[in-house]
Amino acid sequence: MDIKRVATDAVNETIVLNVVHMDYKGQVAKRINEKMPLATVKGFRKGQVPKDLVEKQYGKAIKQEEVKKVVDLALERFVQSERLNLLGTPLAKENENFDWDAEELTFEYEIGLVPNFEIDLEAKNNIVKYIVTADDKLIDGQVERIQKQFGKAIPQDKVEADSDLTGTFTNEEKGINNTTTISVSTFNKKAGDKFIGKKVGDVVTVSTKGLFEDDHQLMDYLKVAHDDVHGLDIEVNFTIEAINGAELAELNQELFDKLFGEGKVASLDELKAKIKEDAESQFAQQADQKLLLDVQDFLIENTKFDLPAEFLKKWLQTVGEKKLSAEEAEVEYARSEKGLRFQLIEGKAMAQSNIQITFDDLKAFTSNAIRQQMAQFGQTNPTEEEVQGIVARVLSNQEEVKRLSEQVVAAKLLDLFKEKANPTTKEVTYEEFIAASYGE
């Protein structure tokens, strides 16, 4: 058999395989001999059919099966021996005039190659690493929410400026139907004023545009998808189901112990310090995620390489349980191209910096994640045996291993980007961070 590569360009090639009779005749003959005792042809007893008739009846199908096996194996070995770094898998070129009786059978497979490129992690950039602080406004608001949460709800006949409302937001066209509890003060003043004086059973219609100080609250209270939040301008109905005022809980040791455990917080100042610490820990995670996304966008924009786009679109039509049309594959490629580009950049960054993921890395990451999760449920001092038992169970699930491995990679890349990309550090409030994140 003769096999060769024919390059179209740097990322597109064709593998050509020329198969001759010697490549498959022995296996075909063996299959014919195995078939003879089982063959049935009218006019002959089973097992007594002449070989030439068996070959005539079954030979073509057997030949095609055996040639396919030879070609598949040769193709696989060739890709391995040439150390081809493929995107997708080889696609057989269709040939309507293929002649199975020819002395030499030629098969052609299109392949898409991973492009060669370099990345510069230290290139000049305008990336910002945000240090997000919890200001007094945020902390005081959280203190008030705690007092309301642990205070006593007092039913009210009608809505007042400090009322908490339980009800359902609806908009049939957008599929919004979400029951929630919300304070009148959470709305902007114009919308909040519409509720004053209303009673249980009343329906208040408000516009989503400017309904809250931060449009992202639409995600919390109306369950609007993130991509639909910006610029959403529709009317929604809110059906009032309960109206409550609140007798705020007293800020005393009993409340502090209930929140954080006995003796861990002993004053309002310590409560505020704890709120600040917890909030800024969460903000740091959000800031890291934004930094990672900003570096990704920068690298995608500034690392230029060609992809075998037309090959990948054809390949997308052949994979998956549901075969895609050419139009559907075009849409899918457009949707996934950015992710594919960063996946290649990510691999290059790890290779250039000799970053590897070990099983010990995975165990340590999983152990830390489990401890954090247990702490959220009040288990602040689990034993090492307890934690490692959970780690073993989690890592016995291959889907979990894949998911956690991706998180370990992201964490290692984040550390690399912080070191190499040298982002500018900027301290901001949470409101300023949200504005920077969403351009608002």
Short mmCIF file of C-alpha atoms in Angstrom, two decimals:
data_model
loop_
_atom_site.label_atom_id
_atom_site.label_comp_id
_atom_site.label_asym_id
_atom_site.label_seq_id
_atom_site.Cartn_x
_atom_site.Cartn_y
_atom_site.Cartn_z
CA MET A 1 0.00 0.00 0.00
CA ASP A 2 1.18 3.49 -0.84
CA ILE A 3 0.20 6.36 1.51
CA LYS A 4 1.06 10.01 1.12
CA ARG A 5 0.06 13.46 2.33
CA VAL A 6 -0.93 16.20 -0.10
CA ALA A 7 -0.94 19.69 1.41
CA THR A 8 -3.57 22.21 0.39
CA ASP A 9 -2.28 24.87 2.81
CA ALA A 10 -0.73 25.03 6.29
CA VAL A 11 -3.82 23.61 8.03
CA ASN A 12 -5.52 21.52 5.34
CA GLU A 13 -4.20 18.30 3.81
CA THR A 14 -5.42 15.18 2.04
CA ILE A 15 -4.19 11.71 2.90
CA VAL A 16 -4.16 9.50 -0.22
CA LEU A 17 -4.10 5.70 0.17
CA ASN A 18 -3.54 3.44 -2.85
CA VAL A 19 -4.65 -0.12 -2.06
CA VAL A 20 -3.57 -3.03 -4.26
CA HIS A 21 -4.80 -6.63 -4.46
CA MET A 22 -1.97 -7.95 -2.26
CA ASP A 23 -3.16 -5.76 0.64
CA TYR A 24 -6.42 -7.61 1.13
CA LYS A 25 -6.57 -10.79 -1.03
CA GLY A 26 -5.43 -13.14 1.74
CA GLN A 27 -8.10 -12.03 4.17
CA VAL A 28 -10.80 -12.07 1.48
CA ALA A 29 -9.84 -15.66 0.54
CA LYS A 30 -9.97 -16.68 4.20
CA ARG A 31 -13.44 -15.16 4.58
CA ILE A 32 -14.67 -16.91 1.41
CA ASN A 33 -13.43 -20.28 2.73
CA GLU A 34 -15.17 -19.62 6.05
CA LYS A 35 -18.36 -18.78 4.17
CA MET A 36 -18.49 -21.92 2.03
CA PRO A 37 -19.83 -24.36 4.66
CA LEU A 38 -22.60 -21.85 5.45
CA ALA A 39 -23.48 -20.64 1.96
CA THR A 40 -26.94 -21.36 0.55
CA VAL A 41 -27.58 -21.16 -3.19
CA LYS A 42 -30.69 -22.53 -4.88
CA GLY A 43 -30.04 -25.94 -6.46
CA PHE A 44 -27.22 -26.88 -4.09
CA ARG A 45 -27.13 -28.42 -0.67
CA LYS A 46 -25.85 -26.26 2.16
CA GLY A 47 -22.08 -26.58 2.26
CA GLN A 48 -21.91 -28.03 -1.27
CA VAL A 49 -21.98 -24.72 -3.19
CA PRO A 50 -19.05 -24.36 -5.62
CA LYS A 51 -16.45 -21.80 -4.61
CA ASP A 52 -16.93 -19.66 -7.73
CA LEU A 53 -20.65 -19.28 -6.92
CA VAL A 54 -19.86 -18.36 -3.30
CA GLU A 55 -17.41 -15.76 -4.56
CA LYS A 56 -19.99 -14.42 -7.00
CA GLN A 57 -22.69 -14.11 -4.33
CA TYR A 58 -20.65 -12.88 -1.37
CA GLY A 59 -17.26 -11.83 -2.75
CA LYS A 60 -18.00 -8.16 -3.44
CA ALA A 61 -19.41 -7.45 0.03
CA ILE A 62 -16.56 -9.35 1.70
CA LYS A 63 -13.99 -7.48 -0.40
CA GLN A 64 -15.47 -4.12 0.56
CA GLU A 65 -15.51 -5.05 4.25
CA GLU A 66 -11.91 -6.24 4.24
CA VAL A 67 -10.64 -3.28 2.22
CA LYS A 68 -12.33 -0.93 4.68
CA LYS A 69 -10.59 -2.69 7.58
CA VAL A 70 -7.22 -2.40 5.82
CA VAL A 71 -7.76 1.26 5.01
CA ASP A 72 -8.98 2.18 8.50
CA LEU A 73 -6.01 0.50 10.16
CA ALA A 74 -3.52 1.99 7.72
CA LEU A 75 -4.98 5.46 8.18
CA GLU A 76 -4.83 5.21 11.97
CA ARG A 77 -1.21 4.01 11.92
CA PHE A 78 -0.21 6.66 9.40
CA VAL A 79 -1.64 9.47 11.53
CA GLN A 80 0.26 8.10 14.53
CA SER A 81 3.54 7.57 12.69
CA GLU A 82 3.44 11.04 11.14
CA ARG A 83 2.53 12.49 14.54
CA LEU A 84 -0.24 14.52 12.97
CA ASN A 85 -1.97 16.90 15.39
CA LEU A 86 -5.50 16.84 14.04
CA LEU A 87 -8.56 18.96 14.57
CA GLY A 88 -11.55 16.67 14.22
CA THR A 89 -11.10 13.30 12.52
CA PRO A 90 -10.28 12.39 8.89
CA LEU A 91 -13.19 12.80 6.47
CA ALA A 92 -13.47 10.43 3.51
CA LYS A 93 -13.85 12.21 0.18
CA GLU A 94 -16.89 10.98 -1.68
CA ASN A 95 -16.36 9.47 -5.14
CA GLU A 96 -19.57 8.62 -7.00
CA ASN A 97 -17.59 6.87 -9.77
CA PHE A 98 -15.54 4.65 -7.48
CA ASP A 99 -14.70 1.36 -9.22
CA TRP A 100 -14.37 -1.58 -6.83
CA ASP A 101 -13.12 -3.78 -9.69
CA ALA A 102 -10.08 -1.60 -10.41
CA GLU A 103 -6.60 -3.09 -9.95
CA GLU A 104 -5.66 -0.21 -7.65
CA LEU A 105 -8.19 1.32 -5.25
CA THR A 106 -7.58 4.94 -4.25
CA PHE A 107 -9.06 6.43 -1.10
CA GLU A 108 -8.72 10.08 -0.08
CA TYR A 109 -9.28 11.59 3.36
CA GLU A 110 -9.39 15.28 4.20
CA ILE A 111 -7.73 16.31 7.45
CA GLY A 112 -7.55 19.56 9.41
CA LEU A 113 -4.32 20.31 11.26
CA VAL A 114 -3.67 22.21 14.47
CA PRO A 115 -1.96 25.43 13.33
CA ASN A 116 1.58 26.36 14.32
CA PHE A 117 1.73 29.65 16.22
CA GLU A 118 3.45 31.37 19.12
CA ILE A 119 1.92 33.35 21.98
CA ASP A 120 3.39 36.25 23.89
CA LEU A 121 2.01 36.26 27.42
CA GLU A 122 4.10 39.31 28.26
CA ALA A 123 2.85 41.46 25.37
CA LYS A 124 1.89 45.03 26.22
CA ASN A 125 -1.76 45.17 27.26
CA ASN A 126 -4.35 47.25 29.10
CA ILE A 127 -5.64 44.40 31.28
CA VAL A 128 -6.74 45.39 34.79
CA LYS A 129 -6.61 43.19 37.89
CA TYR A 130 -9.38 44.49 40.14
CA ILE A 131 -9.16 44.53 43.93
CA VAL A 132 -12.81 44.77 44.95
CA THR A 133 -13.55 46.27 48.37
CA ALA A 134 -16.74 46.17 50.43
CA ASP A 135 -17.64 49.80 51.20
CA ASP A 136 -19.78 51.08 54.09
CA LYS A 137 -22.91 51.23 51.95
CA LEU A 138 -22.65 47.53 51.05
CA ILE A 139 -21.78 46.47 54.61
CA ASP A 140 -24.60 48.51 56.20
CA GLY A 141 -27.03 47.06 53.67
CA GLN A 142 -25.96 43.54 54.57
CA VAL A 143 -26.37 44.30 58.30
CA GLU A 144 -29.93 45.49 57.64
CA ARG A 145 -30.68 42.37 55.57
CA ILE A 146 -29.46 40.19 58.43
CA GLN A 147 -31.66 42.06 60.89
CA LYS A 148 -34.66 41.62 58.59
CA GLN A 149 -33.91 37.94 57.95
CA PHE A 150 -33.72 37.13 61.66
CA GLY A 151 -36.32 39.67 62.72
CA LYS A 152 -40.06 39.25 63.05
CA ALA A 153 -42.30 39.63 60.02
CA ILE A 154 -45.36 41.80 60.71
CA PRO A 155 -48.25 41.40 58.24
CA GLN A 156 -49.49 44.69 56.76
CA ASP A 157 -52.83 45.58 55.16
CA LYS A 158 -51.25 47.73 52.47
CA VAL A 159 -47.83 48.42 51.03
CA GLU A 160 -45.59 50.98 52.68
CA ALA A 161 -42.16 52.29 51.70
CA ASP A 162 -40.36 49.80 53.98
CA SER A 163 -42.56 46.77 53.15
CA ASP A 164 -41.36 43.39 51.98
CA LEU A 165 -43.52 41.93 49.21
CA THR A 166 -44.01 38.30 48.27
CA GLY A 167 -45.49 37.83 44.82
CA THR A 168 -45.02 36.63 41.27
CA PHE A 169 -43.49 38.42 38.28
CA THR A 170 -45.06 37.36 34.97
CA ASN A 171 -44.70 38.10 31.27
CA GLU A 172 -46.20 35.45 29.03
CA GLU A 173 -44.34 36.46 25.86
CA LYS A 174 -40.91 36.18 27.51
CA GLY A 175 -41.86 33.14 29.60
CA ILE A 176 -41.33 34.98 32.88
CA ASN A 177 -43.14 33.41 35.84
CA ASN A 178 -41.17 33.72 39.06
CA THR A 179 -42.33 33.94 42.65
CA THR A 180 -40.03 35.93 44.91
CA THR A 181 -39.80 38.13 47.99
CA ILE A 182 -38.55 41.66 47.46
CA SER A 183 -38.34 44.90 49.43
CA VAL A 184 -40.03 47.97 48.00
CA SER A 185 -36.74 49.83 48.49
CA THR A 186 -35.04 47.41 46.08
CA PHE A 187 -36.94 48.95 43.16
CA ASN A 188 -35.94 52.31 41.76
CA LYS A 189 -38.07 55.10 43.29
CA LYS A 190 -40.42 55.54 40.32
CA ALA A 191 -41.28 51.82 40.22
CA GLY A 192 -41.41 51.51 44.02
CA ASP A 193 -43.92 54.35 44.27
CA LYS A 194 -46.37 52.32 42.13
CA PHE A 195 -46.65 49.77 44.94
CA ILE A 196 -47.39 52.18 47.79
CA GLY A 197 -50.94 51.70 49.08
CA LYS A 198 -51.54 48.46 47.15
CA LYS A 199 -53.07 45.39 48.83
CA VAL A 200 -52.80 41.60 48.60
CA GLY A 201 -54.25 40.46 45.28
CA ASP A 202 -53.44 43.70 43.45
CA VAL A 203 -51.42 43.51 40.23
CA VAL A 204 -48.79 46.17 39.58
CA THR A 205 -47.35 46.60 36.07
CA VAL A 206 -43.79 47.89 35.82
CA SER A 207 -41.15 48.22 33.09
CA THR A 208 -37.97 46.19 33.31
CA LYS A 209 -35.96 49.13 31.96
CA GLY A 210 -34.38 50.78 34.98
CA LEU A 211 -36.46 48.68 37.36
CA PHE A 212 -33.43 48.20 39.60
CA GLU A 213 -30.27 50.17 40.22
CA ASP A 214 -28.36 47.23 38.74
CA ASP A 215 -30.00 45.50 35.75
CA HIS A 216 -28.39 42.21 36.80
CA GLN A 217 -30.94 42.00 39.61
CA LEU A 218 -33.40 41.00 36.87
CA MET A 219 -31.59 37.66 36.93
CA ASP A 220 -32.32 37.22 40.65
CA TYR A 221 -35.90 38.44 40.88
CA LEU A 222 -37.31 37.67 37.40
CA LYS A 223 -34.97 34.78 36.47
CA VAL A 224 -34.06 36.52 33.23
CA ALA A 225 -31.09 34.95 31.43
CA HIS A 226 -27.80 36.87 31.64
CA ASP A 227 -27.67 37.46 27.88
CA ASP A 228 -31.15 39.05 27.96
CA VAL A 229 -30.50 41.44 30.85
CA HIS A 230 -28.86 44.32 29.02
CA GLY A 231 -31.34 46.61 27.32
CA LEU A 232 -34.38 44.51 28.26
CA ASP A 233 -37.39 46.82 27.97
CA ILE A 234 -40.67 45.00 28.53
CA GLU A 235 -43.59 45.29 30.91
CA VAL A 236 -44.06 42.70 33.65
CA ASN A 237 -46.91 42.17 36.08
CA PHE A 238 -46.29 41.64 39.79
CA THR A 239 -49.17 39.97 41.64
CA ILE A 240 -48.97 40.77 45.36
CA GLU A 241 -49.45 37.67 47.52
CA ALA A 242 -48.20 38.87 50.91
CA ILE A 243 -47.19 42.20 52.49
CA ASN A 244 -44.95 42.33 55.54
CA GLY A 245 -43.16 44.88 57.59
CA ALA A 246 -40.26 43.84 59.75
CA GLU A 247 -39.35 44.18 63.37
CA LEU A 248 -35.59 44.17 63.03
CA ALA A 249 -33.63 41.64 65.06
CA GLU A 250 -31.55 43.09 67.83
CA LEU A 251 -27.81 43.05 67.17
CA ASN A 252 -26.82 41.06 70.25
CA GLN A 253 -24.64 38.10 71.19
CA GLU A 254 -27.46 35.62 70.58
CA LEU A 255 -27.72 36.76 66.95
CA PHE A 256 -23.95 36.81 66.46
CA ASP A 257 -23.65 33.25 67.80
CA LYS A 258 -26.49 32.09 65.57
CA LEU A 259 -24.73 33.55 62.51
CA PHE A 260 -21.11 32.56 63.13
CA GLY A 261 -20.91 30.15 66.04
CA GLU A 262 -20.47 30.76 69.72
CA GLY A 263 -18.11 33.58 70.66
CA LYS A 264 -16.65 34.17 67.19
CA VAL A 265 -18.23 37.64 66.82
CA ALA A 266 -18.94 39.82 69.86
CA SER A 267 -19.82 43.31 68.58
CA LEU A 268 -21.27 45.30 65.69
CA ASP A 269 -17.77 46.30 64.61
CA GLU A 270 -16.70 42.64 64.54
CA LEU A 271 -19.88 41.76 62.60
CA LYS A 272 -19.07 44.41 60.00
CA ALA A 273 -15.47 43.21 59.81
CA LYS A 274 -16.71 39.63 59.24
CA ILE A 275 -19.15 40.77 56.55
CA LYS A 276 -16.34 42.72 54.87
CA GLU A 277 -13.99 39.73 54.99
CA ASP A 278 -16.54 37.30 53.57
CA ALA A 279 -17.73 39.71 50.88
CA GLU A 280 -14.24 40.57 49.71
CA SER A 281 -13.33 36.89 49.56
CA GLN A 282 -16.26 36.34 47.17
CA PHE A 283 -15.36 39.49 45.23
CA ALA A 284 -11.79 38.23 44.81
CA GLN A 285 -13.12 35.10 43.09
CA GLN A 286 -15.26 37.21 40.77
CA ALA A 287 -12.32 39.52 40.03
CA ASP A 288 -10.11 36.53 39.23
CA GLN A 289 -12.76 35.21 36.85
CA LYS A 290 -12.94 38.57 35.08
CA LEU A 291 -9.15 38.70 34.85
CA LEU A 292 -9.11 35.24 33.28
CA LEU A 293 -11.78 36.23 30.75
CA ASP A 294 -10.02 39.50 29.93
CA VAL A 295 -6.71 37.69 29.33
CA GLN A 296 -8.52 35.13 27.19
CA ASP A 297 -10.06 37.88 25.06
CA PHE A 298 -6.70 39.66 24.75
CA LEU A 299 -4.88 36.52 23.67
CA ILE A 300 -7.58 35.51 21.19
CA GLU A 301 -7.52 39.00 19.68
CA ASN A 302 -3.73 39.25 19.53
CA THR A 303 -2.71 35.67 18.66
CA LYS A 304 -3.26 35.24 14.95
CA PHE A 305 -3.51 31.85 13.25
CA ASP A 306 -5.65 30.17 10.62
CA LEU A 307 -8.05 27.36 11.35
CA PRO A 308 -9.24 24.75 8.81
CA ALA A 309 -12.66 26.37 8.95
CA GLU A 310 -14.32 24.74 5.92
CA PHE A 311 -13.04 21.31 6.95
CA LEU A 312 -14.36 21.77 10.49
CA LYS A 313 -17.78 22.85 9.22
CA LYS A 314 -18.00 19.67 7.13
CA TRP A 315 -16.74 17.60 10.06
CA LEU A 316 -19.39 19.10 12.35
CA GLN A 317 -22.06 17.73 10.02
CA THR A 318 -20.87 14.17 10.65
CA VAL A 319 -20.42 14.03 14.44
CA GLY A 320 -23.01 13.72 17.15
CA GLU A 321 -26.21 11.72 17.29
CA LYS A 322 -28.05 14.28 15.19
CA LYS A 323 -26.47 15.03 11.83
CA LEU A 324 -26.30 18.75 11.09
CA SER A 325 -27.19 20.46 7.83
CA ALA A 326 -24.59 22.72 6.22
CA GLU A 327 -26.47 25.75 7.58
CA GLU A 328 -26.61 24.31 11.11
CA ALA A 329 -22.90 23.45 10.99
CA GLU A 330 -22.12 27.03 9.94
CA VAL A 331 -23.98 28.33 12.98
CA GLU A 332 -22.33 25.81 15.31
CA TYR A 333 -18.86 26.67 14.02
CA ALA A 334 -19.47 30.40 14.53
CA ARG A 335 -20.66 29.66 18.07
CA SER A 336 -17.68 27.49 19.00
CA GLU A 337 -14.79 29.11 17.08
CA LYS A 338 -13.74 31.46 19.90
CA GLY A 339 -13.70 28.59 22.39
CA LEU A 340 -11.64 26.44 20.02
CA ARG A 341 -9.13 29.22 19.50
CA PHE A 342 -8.64 29.69 23.22
CA GLN A 343 -8.41 25.93 23.76
CA LEU A 344 -5.45 25.89 21.36
CA ILE A 345 -3.92 28.99 22.98
CA GLU A 346 -4.41 27.42 26.41
CA GLY A 347 -2.59 24.28 25.33
CA LYS A 348 0.25 26.32 23.87
CA ALA A 349 0.56 28.42 27.05
CA MET A 350 0.75 25.30 29.19
CA ALA A 351 3.34 23.71 26.90
CA GLN A 352 5.49 26.86 26.71
CA SER A 353 5.44 27.20 30.51
CA ASN A 354 5.78 23.44 31.13
CA ILE A 355 2.55 23.35 33.15
CA GLN A 356 1.29 19.86 33.89
CA ILE A 357 -1.68 18.61 35.87
CA THR A 358 -0.89 15.77 38.26
CA PHE A 359 -3.24 13.59 40.24
CA ASP A 360 -1.87 15.20 43.41
CA ASP A 361 -2.90 18.61 42.03
CA LEU A 362 -6.39 17.26 41.41
CA LYS A 363 -6.65 15.74 44.91
CA ALA A 364 -5.44 18.94 46.60
CA PHE A 365 -7.86 21.10 44.61
CA THR A 366 -10.79 18.76 45.33
CA SER A 367 -9.89 18.61 49.03
CA ASN A 368 -9.86 22.40 49.30
CA ALA A 369 -13.18 22.70 47.44
CA ILE A 370 -14.79 20.15 49.76
CA ARG A 371 -13.54 21.94 52.88
CA GLN A 372 -14.97 25.22 51.61
CA GLN A 373 -18.30 23.58 50.87
CA MET A 374 -18.43 21.90 54.29
CA ALA A 375 -17.66 25.23 55.97
CA GLN A 376 -20.71 26.77 54.28
CA PHE A 377 -22.83 24.20 56.10
CA GLY A 378 -21.19 24.85 59.46
CA GLN A 379 -18.63 22.01 59.38
CA THR A 380 -15.56 24.14 59.99
CA ASN A 381 -13.23 21.46 61.39
CA PRO A 382 -13.73 18.19 59.47
CA THR A 383 -11.12 15.48 60.02
CA GLU A 384 -8.62 14.67 57.30
CA GLU A 385 -10.13 11.18 57.09
CA GLU A 386 -13.61 12.60 56.46
CA VAL A 387 -12.37 14.92 53.72
CA GLN A 388 -10.24 12.30 51.96
CA GLY A 389 -13.16 9.85 52.04
CA ILE A 390 -15.28 12.37 50.14
CA VAL A 391 -12.38 13.14 47.78
CA ALA A 392 -12.08 9.45 46.90
CA ARG A 393 -15.79 9.19 46.13
CA VAL A 394 -15.78 12.35 44.01
CA LEU A 395 -12.73 11.30 42.00
CA SER A 396 -14.21 7.89 41.26
CA ASN A 397 -16.68 9.69 38.96
CA GLN A 398 -15.11 10.36 35.56
CA GLU A 399 -17.42 13.28 34.81
CA GLU A 400 -16.38 14.93 38.08
CA VAL A 401 -12.71 14.27 37.32
CA LYS A 402 -13.11 16.00 33.95
CA ARG A 403 -14.94 18.98 35.47
CA LEU A 404 -12.46 19.40 38.31
CA SER A 405 -9.47 18.98 35.99
CA GLU A 406 -10.73 21.89 33.91
CA GLN A 407 -10.93 23.98 37.08
CA VAL A 408 -7.37 23.03 38.05
CA VAL A 409 -6.15 24.04 34.59
CA ALA A 410 -8.00 27.36 34.89
CA ALA A 411 -6.44 28.00 38.31
CA LYS A 412 -2.92 27.25 37.06
CA LEU A 413 -3.42 29.43 34.00
CA LEU A 414 -4.75 32.24 36.17
CA ASP A 415 -1.57 32.13 38.26
CA LEU A 416 0.50 32.11 35.06
CA PHE A 417 -1.39 35.07 33.60
CA LYS A 418 -1.06 37.06 36.82
CA GLU A 419 2.70 36.54 36.66
CA LYS A 420 3.31 36.96 32.94
CA ALA A 421 0.63 39.37 31.73
CA ASN A 422 1.56 41.89 34.44
CA PRO A 423 -1.92 43.46 34.67
CA THR A 424 -2.50 46.89 36.18
CA THR A 425 -3.95 46.67 39.70
CA LYS A 426 -6.95 48.85 40.50
CA GLU A 427 -8.95 49.05 43.74
CA VAL A 428 -12.70 49.58 43.26
CA THR A 429 -16.00 49.20 45.08
CA TYR A 430 -18.32 46.38 44.07
CA GLU A 431 -20.58 48.83 42.20
CA GLU A 432 -17.58 50.10 40.25
CA PHE A 433 -16.52 46.53 39.52
CA ILE A 434 -19.96 45.68 38.12
CA ALA A 435 -19.82 48.80 35.95
CA ALA A 436 -16.36 47.81 34.68
CA SER A 437 -17.47 44.22 34.06
CA TYR A 438 -20.59 45.02 32.08
CA GLY A 439 -19.82 48.45 30.66
CA GLU A 440 -22.45 50.21 32.68
#
